[in-house]
XYZ file of C-alpha atoms in Angstrom:
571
model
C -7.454 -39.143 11.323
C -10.831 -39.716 9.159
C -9.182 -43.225 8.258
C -8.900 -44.134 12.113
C -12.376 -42.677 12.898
C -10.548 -40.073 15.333
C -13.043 -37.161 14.513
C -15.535 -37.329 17.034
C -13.884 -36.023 19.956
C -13.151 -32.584 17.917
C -15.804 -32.784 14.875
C -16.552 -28.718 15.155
C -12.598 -27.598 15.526
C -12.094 -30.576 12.551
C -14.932 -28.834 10.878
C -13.686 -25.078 10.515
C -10.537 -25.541 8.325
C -12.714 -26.847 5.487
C -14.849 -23.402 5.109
C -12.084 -21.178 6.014
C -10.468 -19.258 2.936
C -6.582 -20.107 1.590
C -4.630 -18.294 3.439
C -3.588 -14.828 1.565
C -1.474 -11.563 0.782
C -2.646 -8.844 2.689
C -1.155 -5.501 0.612
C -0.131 -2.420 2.810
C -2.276 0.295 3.098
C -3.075 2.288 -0.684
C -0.433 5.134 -0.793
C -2.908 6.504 -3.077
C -6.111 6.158 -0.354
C -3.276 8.034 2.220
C -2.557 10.339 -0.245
C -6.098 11.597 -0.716
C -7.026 11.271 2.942
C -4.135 13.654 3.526
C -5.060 16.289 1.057
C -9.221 16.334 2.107
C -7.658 16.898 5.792
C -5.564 20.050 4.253
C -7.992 21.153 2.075
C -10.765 20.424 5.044
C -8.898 23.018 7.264
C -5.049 22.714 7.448
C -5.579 25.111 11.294
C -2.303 27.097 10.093
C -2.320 31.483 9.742
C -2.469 32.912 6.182
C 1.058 34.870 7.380
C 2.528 31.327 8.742
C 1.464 29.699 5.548
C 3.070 32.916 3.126
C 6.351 32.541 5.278
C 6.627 28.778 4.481
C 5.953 29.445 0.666
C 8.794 31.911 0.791
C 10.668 29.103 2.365
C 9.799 26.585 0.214
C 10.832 28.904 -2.871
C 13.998 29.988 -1.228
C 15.583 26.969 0.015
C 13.590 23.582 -0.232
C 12.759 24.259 -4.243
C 15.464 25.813 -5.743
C 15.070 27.210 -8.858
C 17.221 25.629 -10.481
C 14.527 22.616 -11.074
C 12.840 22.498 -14.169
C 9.382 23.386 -14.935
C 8.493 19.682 -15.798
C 9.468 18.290 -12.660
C 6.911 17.788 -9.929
C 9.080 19.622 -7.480
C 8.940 22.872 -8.802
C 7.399 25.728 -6.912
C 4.881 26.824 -9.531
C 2.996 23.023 -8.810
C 2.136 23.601 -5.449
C -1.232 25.330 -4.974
C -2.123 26.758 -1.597
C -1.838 25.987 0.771
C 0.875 23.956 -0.070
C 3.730 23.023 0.030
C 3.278 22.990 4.234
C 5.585 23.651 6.981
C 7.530 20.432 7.402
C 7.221 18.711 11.255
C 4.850 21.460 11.844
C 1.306 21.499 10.454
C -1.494 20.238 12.215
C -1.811 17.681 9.580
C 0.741 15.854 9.489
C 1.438 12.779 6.498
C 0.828 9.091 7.052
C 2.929 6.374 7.113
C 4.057 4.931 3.742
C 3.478 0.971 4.985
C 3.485 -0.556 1.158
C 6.984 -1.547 0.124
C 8.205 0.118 -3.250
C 9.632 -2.062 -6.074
C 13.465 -1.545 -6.424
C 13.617 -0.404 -9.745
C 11.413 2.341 -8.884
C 13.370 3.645 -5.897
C 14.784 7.246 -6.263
C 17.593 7.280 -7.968
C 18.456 10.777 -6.050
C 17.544 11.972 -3.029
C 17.535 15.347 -1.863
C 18.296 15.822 1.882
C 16.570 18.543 3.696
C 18.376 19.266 6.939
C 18.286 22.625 8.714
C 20.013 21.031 11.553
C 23.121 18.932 10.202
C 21.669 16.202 11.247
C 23.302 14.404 8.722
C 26.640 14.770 10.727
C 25.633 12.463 13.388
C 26.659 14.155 16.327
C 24.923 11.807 19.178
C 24.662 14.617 21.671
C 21.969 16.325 19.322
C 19.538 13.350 19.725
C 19.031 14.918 23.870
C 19.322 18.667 22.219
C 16.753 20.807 22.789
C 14.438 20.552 20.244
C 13.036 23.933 19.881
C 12.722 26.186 17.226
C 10.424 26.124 13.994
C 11.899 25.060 10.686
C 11.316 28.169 8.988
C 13.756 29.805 11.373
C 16.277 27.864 10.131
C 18.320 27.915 7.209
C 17.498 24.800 5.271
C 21.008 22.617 3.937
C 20.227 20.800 0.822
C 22.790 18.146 0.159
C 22.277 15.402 -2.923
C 22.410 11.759 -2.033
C 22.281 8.650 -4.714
C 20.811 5.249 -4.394
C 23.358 2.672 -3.321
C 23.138 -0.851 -4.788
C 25.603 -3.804 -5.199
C 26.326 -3.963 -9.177
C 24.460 -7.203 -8.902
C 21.515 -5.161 -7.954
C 21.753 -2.678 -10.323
C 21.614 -4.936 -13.122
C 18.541 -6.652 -11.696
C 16.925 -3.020 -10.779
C 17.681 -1.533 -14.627
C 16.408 -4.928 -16.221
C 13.334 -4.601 -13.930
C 12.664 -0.447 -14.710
C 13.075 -1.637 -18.896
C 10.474 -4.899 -18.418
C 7.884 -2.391 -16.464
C 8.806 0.043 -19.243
C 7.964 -2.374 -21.737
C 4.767 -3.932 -20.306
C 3.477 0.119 -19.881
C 4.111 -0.067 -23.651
C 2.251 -3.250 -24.533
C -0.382 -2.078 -22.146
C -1.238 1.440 -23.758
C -1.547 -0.244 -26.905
C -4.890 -2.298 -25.693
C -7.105 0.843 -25.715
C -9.585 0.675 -22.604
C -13.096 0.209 -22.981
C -16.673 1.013 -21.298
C -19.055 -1.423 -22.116
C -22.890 0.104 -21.723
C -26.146 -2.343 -21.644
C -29.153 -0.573 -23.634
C -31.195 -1.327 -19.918
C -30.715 -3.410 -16.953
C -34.181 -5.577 -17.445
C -33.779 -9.057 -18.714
C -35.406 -9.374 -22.220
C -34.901 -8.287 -25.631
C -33.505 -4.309 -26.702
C -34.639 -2.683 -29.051
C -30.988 -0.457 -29.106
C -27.491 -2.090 -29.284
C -25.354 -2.048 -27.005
C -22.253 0.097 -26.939
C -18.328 -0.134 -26.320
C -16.731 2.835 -25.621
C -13.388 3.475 -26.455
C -11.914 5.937 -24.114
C -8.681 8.136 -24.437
C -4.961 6.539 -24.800
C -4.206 7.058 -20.034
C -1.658 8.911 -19.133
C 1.522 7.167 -18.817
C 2.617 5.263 -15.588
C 5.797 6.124 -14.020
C 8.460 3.331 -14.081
C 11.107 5.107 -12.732
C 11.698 8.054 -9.925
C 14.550 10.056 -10.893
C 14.717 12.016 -7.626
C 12.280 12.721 -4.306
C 13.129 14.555 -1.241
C 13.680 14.230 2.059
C 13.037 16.580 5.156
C 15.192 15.883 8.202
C 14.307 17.569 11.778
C 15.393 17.737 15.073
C 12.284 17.039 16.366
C 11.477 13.825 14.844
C 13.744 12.056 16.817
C 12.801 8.152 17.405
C 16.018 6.420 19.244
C 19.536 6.057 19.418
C 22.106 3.286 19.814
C 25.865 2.548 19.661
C 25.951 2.655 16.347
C 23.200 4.560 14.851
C 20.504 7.394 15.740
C 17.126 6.997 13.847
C 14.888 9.966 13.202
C 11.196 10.411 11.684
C 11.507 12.163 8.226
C 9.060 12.741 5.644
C 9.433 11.736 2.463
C 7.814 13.860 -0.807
C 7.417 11.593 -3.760
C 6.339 12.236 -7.441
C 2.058 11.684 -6.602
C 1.603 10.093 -9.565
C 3.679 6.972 -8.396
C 0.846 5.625 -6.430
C -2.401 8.025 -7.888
C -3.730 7.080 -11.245
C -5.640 9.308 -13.527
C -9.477 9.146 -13.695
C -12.612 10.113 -16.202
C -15.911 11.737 -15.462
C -19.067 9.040 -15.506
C -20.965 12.533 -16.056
C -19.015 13.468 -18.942
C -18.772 9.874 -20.420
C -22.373 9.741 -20.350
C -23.066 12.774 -21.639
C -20.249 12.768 -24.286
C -21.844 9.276 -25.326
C -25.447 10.861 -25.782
C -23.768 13.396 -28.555
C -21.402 11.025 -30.087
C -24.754 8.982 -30.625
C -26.505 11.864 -32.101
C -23.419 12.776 -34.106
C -23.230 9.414 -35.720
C -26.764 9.280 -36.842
C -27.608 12.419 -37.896
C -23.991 11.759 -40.385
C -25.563 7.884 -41.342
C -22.415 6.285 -39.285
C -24.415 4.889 -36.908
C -26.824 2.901 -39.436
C -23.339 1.698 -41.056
C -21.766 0.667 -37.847
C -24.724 -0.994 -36.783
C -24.552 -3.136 -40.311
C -21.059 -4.112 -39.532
C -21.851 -5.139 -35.892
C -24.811 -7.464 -37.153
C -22.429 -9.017 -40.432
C -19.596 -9.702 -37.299
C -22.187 -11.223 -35.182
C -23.332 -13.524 -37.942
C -20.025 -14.662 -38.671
C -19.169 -15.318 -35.027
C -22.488 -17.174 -34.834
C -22.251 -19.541 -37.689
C -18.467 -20.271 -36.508
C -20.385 -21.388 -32.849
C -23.130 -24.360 -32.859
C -26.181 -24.071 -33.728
C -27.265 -25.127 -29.970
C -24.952 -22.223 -28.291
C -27.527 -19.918 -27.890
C -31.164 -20.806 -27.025
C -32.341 -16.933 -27.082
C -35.330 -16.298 -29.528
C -34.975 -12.428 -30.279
C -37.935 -11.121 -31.968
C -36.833 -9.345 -35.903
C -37.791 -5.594 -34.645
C -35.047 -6.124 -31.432
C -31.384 -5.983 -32.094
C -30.148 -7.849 -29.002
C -30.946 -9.647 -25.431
C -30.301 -8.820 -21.969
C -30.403 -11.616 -19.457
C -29.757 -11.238 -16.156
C -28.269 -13.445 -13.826
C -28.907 -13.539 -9.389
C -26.655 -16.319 -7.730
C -27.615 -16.857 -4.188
C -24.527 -17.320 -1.669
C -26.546 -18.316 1.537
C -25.003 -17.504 4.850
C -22.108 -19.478 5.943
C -23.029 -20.615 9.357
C -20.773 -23.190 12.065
C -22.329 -25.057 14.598
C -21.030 -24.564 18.093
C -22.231 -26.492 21.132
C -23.318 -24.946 23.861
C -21.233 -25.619 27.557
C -23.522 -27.721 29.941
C -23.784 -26.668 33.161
C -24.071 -28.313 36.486
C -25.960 -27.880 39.590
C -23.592 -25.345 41.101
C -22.589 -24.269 37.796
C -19.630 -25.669 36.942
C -19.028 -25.936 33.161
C -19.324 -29.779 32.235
C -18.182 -31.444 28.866
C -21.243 -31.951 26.318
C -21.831 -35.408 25.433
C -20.709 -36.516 22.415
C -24.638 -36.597 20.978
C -25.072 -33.367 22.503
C -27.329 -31.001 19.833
C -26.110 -28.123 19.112
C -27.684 -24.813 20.589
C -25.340 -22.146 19.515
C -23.480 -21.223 15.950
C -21.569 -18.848 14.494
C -21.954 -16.726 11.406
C -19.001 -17.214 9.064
C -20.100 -15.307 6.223
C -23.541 -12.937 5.828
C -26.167 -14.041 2.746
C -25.080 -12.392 -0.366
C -27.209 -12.126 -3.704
C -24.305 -11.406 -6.383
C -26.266 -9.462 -10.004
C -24.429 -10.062 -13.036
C -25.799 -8.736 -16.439
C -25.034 -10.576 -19.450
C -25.818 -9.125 -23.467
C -25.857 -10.897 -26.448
C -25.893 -9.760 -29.926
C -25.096 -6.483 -31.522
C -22.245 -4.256 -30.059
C -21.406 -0.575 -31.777
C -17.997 0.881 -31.207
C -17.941 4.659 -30.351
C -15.217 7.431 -29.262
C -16.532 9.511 -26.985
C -14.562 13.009 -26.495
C -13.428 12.993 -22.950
C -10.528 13.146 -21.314
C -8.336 11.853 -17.980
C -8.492 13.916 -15.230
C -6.295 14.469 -12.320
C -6.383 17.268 -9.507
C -2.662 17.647 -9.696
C -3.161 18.972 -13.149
C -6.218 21.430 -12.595
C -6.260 22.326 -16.452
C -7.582 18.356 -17.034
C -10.799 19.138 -14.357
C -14.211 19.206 -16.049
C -17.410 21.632 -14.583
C -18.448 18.159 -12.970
C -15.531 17.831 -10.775
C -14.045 21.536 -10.825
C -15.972 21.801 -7.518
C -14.897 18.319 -5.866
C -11.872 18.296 -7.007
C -9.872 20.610 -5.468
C -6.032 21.181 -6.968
C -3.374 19.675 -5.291
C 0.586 19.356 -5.393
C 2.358 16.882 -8.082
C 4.083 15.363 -4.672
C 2.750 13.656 -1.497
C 4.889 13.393 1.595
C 5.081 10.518 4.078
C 6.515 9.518 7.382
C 9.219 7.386 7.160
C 11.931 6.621 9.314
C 15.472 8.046 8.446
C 18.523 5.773 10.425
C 21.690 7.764 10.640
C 25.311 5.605 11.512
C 27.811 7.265 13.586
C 30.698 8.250 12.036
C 32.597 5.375 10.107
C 30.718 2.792 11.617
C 30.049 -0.104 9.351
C 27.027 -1.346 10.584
C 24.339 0.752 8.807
C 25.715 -0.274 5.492
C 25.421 -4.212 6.469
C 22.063 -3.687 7.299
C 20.926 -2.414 4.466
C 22.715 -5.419 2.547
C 20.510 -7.555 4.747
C 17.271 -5.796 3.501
C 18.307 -6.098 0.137
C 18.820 -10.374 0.586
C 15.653 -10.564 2.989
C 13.170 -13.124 1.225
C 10.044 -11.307 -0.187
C 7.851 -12.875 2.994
C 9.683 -11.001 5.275
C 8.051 -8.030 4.092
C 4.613 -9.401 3.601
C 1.354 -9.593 5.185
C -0.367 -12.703 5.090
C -4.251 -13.782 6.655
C -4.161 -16.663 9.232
C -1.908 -18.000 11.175
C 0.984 -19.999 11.592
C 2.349 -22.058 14.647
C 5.887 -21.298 14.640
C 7.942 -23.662 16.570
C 9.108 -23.945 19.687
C 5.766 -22.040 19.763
C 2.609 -24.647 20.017
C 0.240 -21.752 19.810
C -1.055 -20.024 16.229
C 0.224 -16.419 15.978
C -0.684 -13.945 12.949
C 1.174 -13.382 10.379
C 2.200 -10.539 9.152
C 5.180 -8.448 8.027
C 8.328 -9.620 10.101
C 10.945 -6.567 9.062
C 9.951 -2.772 8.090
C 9.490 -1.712 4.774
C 12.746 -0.879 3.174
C 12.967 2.606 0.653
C 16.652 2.549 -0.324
C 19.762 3.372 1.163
C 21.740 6.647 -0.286
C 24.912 7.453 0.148
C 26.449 11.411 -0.350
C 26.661 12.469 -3.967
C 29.742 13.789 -4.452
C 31.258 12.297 -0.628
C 32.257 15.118 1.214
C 36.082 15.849 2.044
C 35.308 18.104 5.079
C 32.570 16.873 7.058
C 31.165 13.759 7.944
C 27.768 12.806 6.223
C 26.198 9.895 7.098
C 24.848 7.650 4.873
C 20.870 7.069 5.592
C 18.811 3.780 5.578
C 15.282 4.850 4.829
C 12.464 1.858 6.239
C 8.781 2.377 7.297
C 8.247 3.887 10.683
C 6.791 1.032 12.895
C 6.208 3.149 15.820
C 7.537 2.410 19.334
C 9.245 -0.127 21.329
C 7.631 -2.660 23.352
C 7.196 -2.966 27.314
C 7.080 -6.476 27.576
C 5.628 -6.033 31.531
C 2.336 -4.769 29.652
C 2.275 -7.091 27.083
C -0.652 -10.218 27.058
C -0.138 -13.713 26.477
C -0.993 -13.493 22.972
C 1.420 -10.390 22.455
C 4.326 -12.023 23.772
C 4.048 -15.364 21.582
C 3.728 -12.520 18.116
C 6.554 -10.997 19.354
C 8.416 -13.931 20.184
C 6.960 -15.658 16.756
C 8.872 -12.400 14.951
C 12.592 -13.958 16.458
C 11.467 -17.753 15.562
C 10.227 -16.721 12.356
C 13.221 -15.371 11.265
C 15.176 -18.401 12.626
C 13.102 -20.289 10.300
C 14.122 -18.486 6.991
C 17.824 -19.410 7.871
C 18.574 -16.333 9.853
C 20.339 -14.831 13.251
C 19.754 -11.749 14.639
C 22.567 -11.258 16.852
C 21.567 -8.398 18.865
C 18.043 -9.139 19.703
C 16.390 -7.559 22.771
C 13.048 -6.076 23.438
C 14.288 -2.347 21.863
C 14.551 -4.024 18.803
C 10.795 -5.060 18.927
C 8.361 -2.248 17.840
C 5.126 -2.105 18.163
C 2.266 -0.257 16.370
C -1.326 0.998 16.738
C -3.606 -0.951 14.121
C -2.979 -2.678 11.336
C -0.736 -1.780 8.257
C -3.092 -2.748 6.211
C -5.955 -0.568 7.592
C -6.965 2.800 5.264
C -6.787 5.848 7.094
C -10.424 6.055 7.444
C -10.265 2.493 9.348
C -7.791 3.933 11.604
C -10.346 7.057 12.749
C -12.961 5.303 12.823
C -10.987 2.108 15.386
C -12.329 -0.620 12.867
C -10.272 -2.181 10.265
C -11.867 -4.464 7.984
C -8.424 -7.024 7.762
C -7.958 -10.360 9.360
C -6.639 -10.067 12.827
C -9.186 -6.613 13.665
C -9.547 -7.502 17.328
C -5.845 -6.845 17.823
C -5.133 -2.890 18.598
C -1.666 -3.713 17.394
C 0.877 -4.942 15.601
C 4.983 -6.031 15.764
C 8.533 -5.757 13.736
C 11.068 -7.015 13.967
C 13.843 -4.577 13.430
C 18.390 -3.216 13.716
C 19.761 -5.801 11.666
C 23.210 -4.590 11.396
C 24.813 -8.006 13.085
C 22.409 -10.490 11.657
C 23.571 -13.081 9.246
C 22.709 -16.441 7.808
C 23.394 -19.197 9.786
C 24.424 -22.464 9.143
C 24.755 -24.178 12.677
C 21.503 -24.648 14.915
C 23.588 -24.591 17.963
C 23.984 -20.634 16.993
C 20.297 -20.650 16.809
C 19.378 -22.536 19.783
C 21.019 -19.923 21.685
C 19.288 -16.468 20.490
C 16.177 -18.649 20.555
C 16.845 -19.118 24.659
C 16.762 -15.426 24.552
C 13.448 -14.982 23.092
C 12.322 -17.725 25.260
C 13.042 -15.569 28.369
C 12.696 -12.859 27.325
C 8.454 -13.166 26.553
C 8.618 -15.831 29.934
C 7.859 -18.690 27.005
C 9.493 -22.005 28.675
């Protein structure tokens, strides 16, 4: 178009593209930020009676923790401080939504099935039961379930688990560091600066070896001919998503009497020495002309600080003419422009740069971590309050009906789903037959494993159970807009796109969810999330893929995709 001179007749549209951002990966929402959010809520006030909350410890210890599980394993009963572990379905507080996928290899490998209602042997006239009665008048049934993969699978998901096994080696062997400026003023220091060498971390978890899962009547979400699909919450080993942290107070104290330790013993002289002898040899290995910094004999280093100026990011828009009755009339093309947009605010970005001598030192601190309240300093015993080795989340549990195969093919599909599928992505894409943009984000739910019964039972029916993120309701596509109805209809053409049929597609296989999955908790309260696509109050999925296939005829396509046409009025 700039080679035929056709840019005149859309010069500001032409214009955006070239200060917009790439387009980019949008993670779910932080387990660990949901995690945290949860437990302030508890802590804040969970609402629940001291007798309600004995009675579901006694519960808890009787039948959802047996004792049978060993001391070292997050689920035991002795690492859940009040007023934990909570009723399940029935505190005031109930978890979030796990919305970030979880890497294969670090999928339970066991899952423990909580199910004071039998749930588990899919009777379809217990979906309309009445759902009354609290789980602690039940008697909780804890059956074992294991994590069902193809062998092809497994031998990816073991070679995965022993390359994250290995990089957690290689990583705890680079020892992390603090680096501390002697001041934040430009100009020469009289004191060196300092690197601070901080404690080997605690180890990060590359495998799950079991979690648990709490089943319920009254989390019921919908039923079909082949499957019922309840809420459930999921408990997890915490420190899967939550990372140990250290105390700034206690680093910086710690570093004042490491300091004082060192030169009151003469280290600190010597270390200094060998600083200044590395320095020089670094030095004479640069040119002479790589540093232009003076620094007087009686300073031992330079500060210089650095202020780069990002102005704001503005677009020009042109302003609708008007005529005499008020009519909205094209600009002409030399029109000036009386309007424009802000694309980005000024920014003034500080960056402090040191030169010269640079003193190793090991302060004596260590990592800290509510779950373990033994690790909690006097700064954060206060702050931190103690919490359980496990967090819980809603996911959503799908059940088959007995023998059906269906359930089982959809979880192969999840497995052979390409990674996008799963993804959320800024901008927007024009998905054909579509001519309009739609966003773009996640197509399919989440997927946490499927698990089959461990041993199978011989007597009774238990259903397998597909575990995916819970995506909320279905649509009414009466009370959907213009713009709603081409993102839900983009979801169908999408997947057409990646080589795929749905074969079963109707609007009760279209959910549809308040905010964005990529919005913290905090976002959510507060009705403003700071992600691409804010002004929406919603999102889609795309989900019940227990027909779908690859295709490899577009006539097969061209028909679903009439479907979708109707079906959002798109002709």
């Amino acid at each position: 178009m700039k080679a035929l001179g056709e840019l005149d007749h859309a010069r500001d549209e032409i214009a955006w593209p070239t200060r917009e951002a790439h387009s980019m990966e949008i993670p779910g929402r932080d387990p660990a930020e949901v995690i945290v959010a949860h437990e302030h809520d508890v802590h804040a006030g969970s609402g629940l009676k001291q007798e309600t909350v004995e009675k579901a410890m006694d519960e808890a210890r009787m039948h959802q923790l047996p004792s049978e599980i060993p001391v070292e394993s997050p689920f035991h009963p002795t690492h859940y401080p009040s007023p934990w572990p909570l009723v399940s379905f029935e505190s005031p507080y109930s978890p979030f939504a796990l919305q970030r996928g979880i890497p294969t290899h670090t999928l339970p490998k066991k899952l423990h099935i909580h199910d004071p209602w039998n749930l588990v042997n899919v009777d379809s006239n217990d979906f309309y039961a009445t759902r009354e009665g609290s789980w602690t008048s039940k008697i909780d049934h804890v059956r074992t379930y294991t994590l069902s993969l193809s062998p092809e699978l497994e031998i990816l998901a073991h070679a995965a688990s022993k390359a994250a096994a290995a990089a957690e080696d290689e990583a705890l062997k680079l020892p992390e560091t603090v680096f501390i400026s002697p001041q934040g003023t430009e100009g020469p220091t009289k004191q060196p600066a300092i690197r601070a060498f901080l404690p080997e971390r605690p180890r990060k978890p590359t495998e799950v070896p079991e979690a648990h899962l709490y089943l319920s009547l009254k989390g019921g979400l919908g039923t079909g001919h082949h499957s019922i699909v309840y809420e459930a919450e999921l408990e997890l080993p915490r420190d899967l998503f939550c990372e140990s942290t250290y105390c700034q107070s206690c680093l910086d104290e710690q570093i004042i009497v490491e300091v004082d330790r060192l030169k009151e013993s003469g280290e600190w002289e010597r270390r200094l020495n060998e600083a200044a002898k590395e320095y020089q040899t670094t030095e004479s290995r640069d040119s002479p002309s790589s540093s232009s910094i003076q620094i007087p004999p009686r300073y031992v280093g330079f500060v210089r600080v650095i202020l780069e100026h990002v102005p704001m990011q503005t677009m020009d828009m042109v302003a609708p003419a008007r005529g005499e009755s008020g009519e909205t009339m094209a600009p002409a093309a030399d029109a000036p422009s009386q309007h424009f947009a802000c694309v980005s605010e000024p920014l003034i970005k500080r960056y402090v740069q040191y030169e010269r001598l640079i003193v190793p030192i090991h302060p004596n601190i260590q990592w800290q971590n509510p779950s373990f309240p033994q690790t909690l300093c006097e700064h954060n015993v206060g702050k931190l309050k103690p919490v359980p080795r496990t967090a819980r989340f809603h996911v959503a549990a799908k059940l088959s009906l007995p023998y059906d195969p269906h359930l089982e093919r959809e979880a192969h599909n999840y497995l052979n789903f390409p990674s996008h599928f799963f993804q959320h992505w800024t901008g927007y894409n024009v998905v054909p037959p579509l001519h309009d943009p739609t966003p773009v984000g996640a197509l399919v739910p989440q997927f946490f494993g499927y698990y089959k019964p461990d041993p199978p039972s011989e007597n009774e029916y238990c259903s397998p159970i597909l575990l995916i993120e819970h995506c909320g309701k279905p649509i009414s596509v009466e009370k959907l807009s213009t713009d709603d109805r081409h993102e839900c209809a983009a979801l169908l053409f999408r997947f057409h796109t990646a080589g795929w049929l749905h074969e079963s597609f109707a609007k009760r296989n279209i959910l549809m969810q308040k905010h964005h999955p990529t919005c913290s908790p905090l976002e959510e309260h507060q009705d403003q999330c700071d992600v691409p696509h804010q002004h929406r109050p919603h999102s889609f999925r795309l989900i019940d893929f227990g027909r779908s296939v690859e295709y490899d005829r577009a006539l097969r396509r061209s028909q679903e995709e009439m479907v979708g046409k109707y079906l959002f009025g798109i002709l």
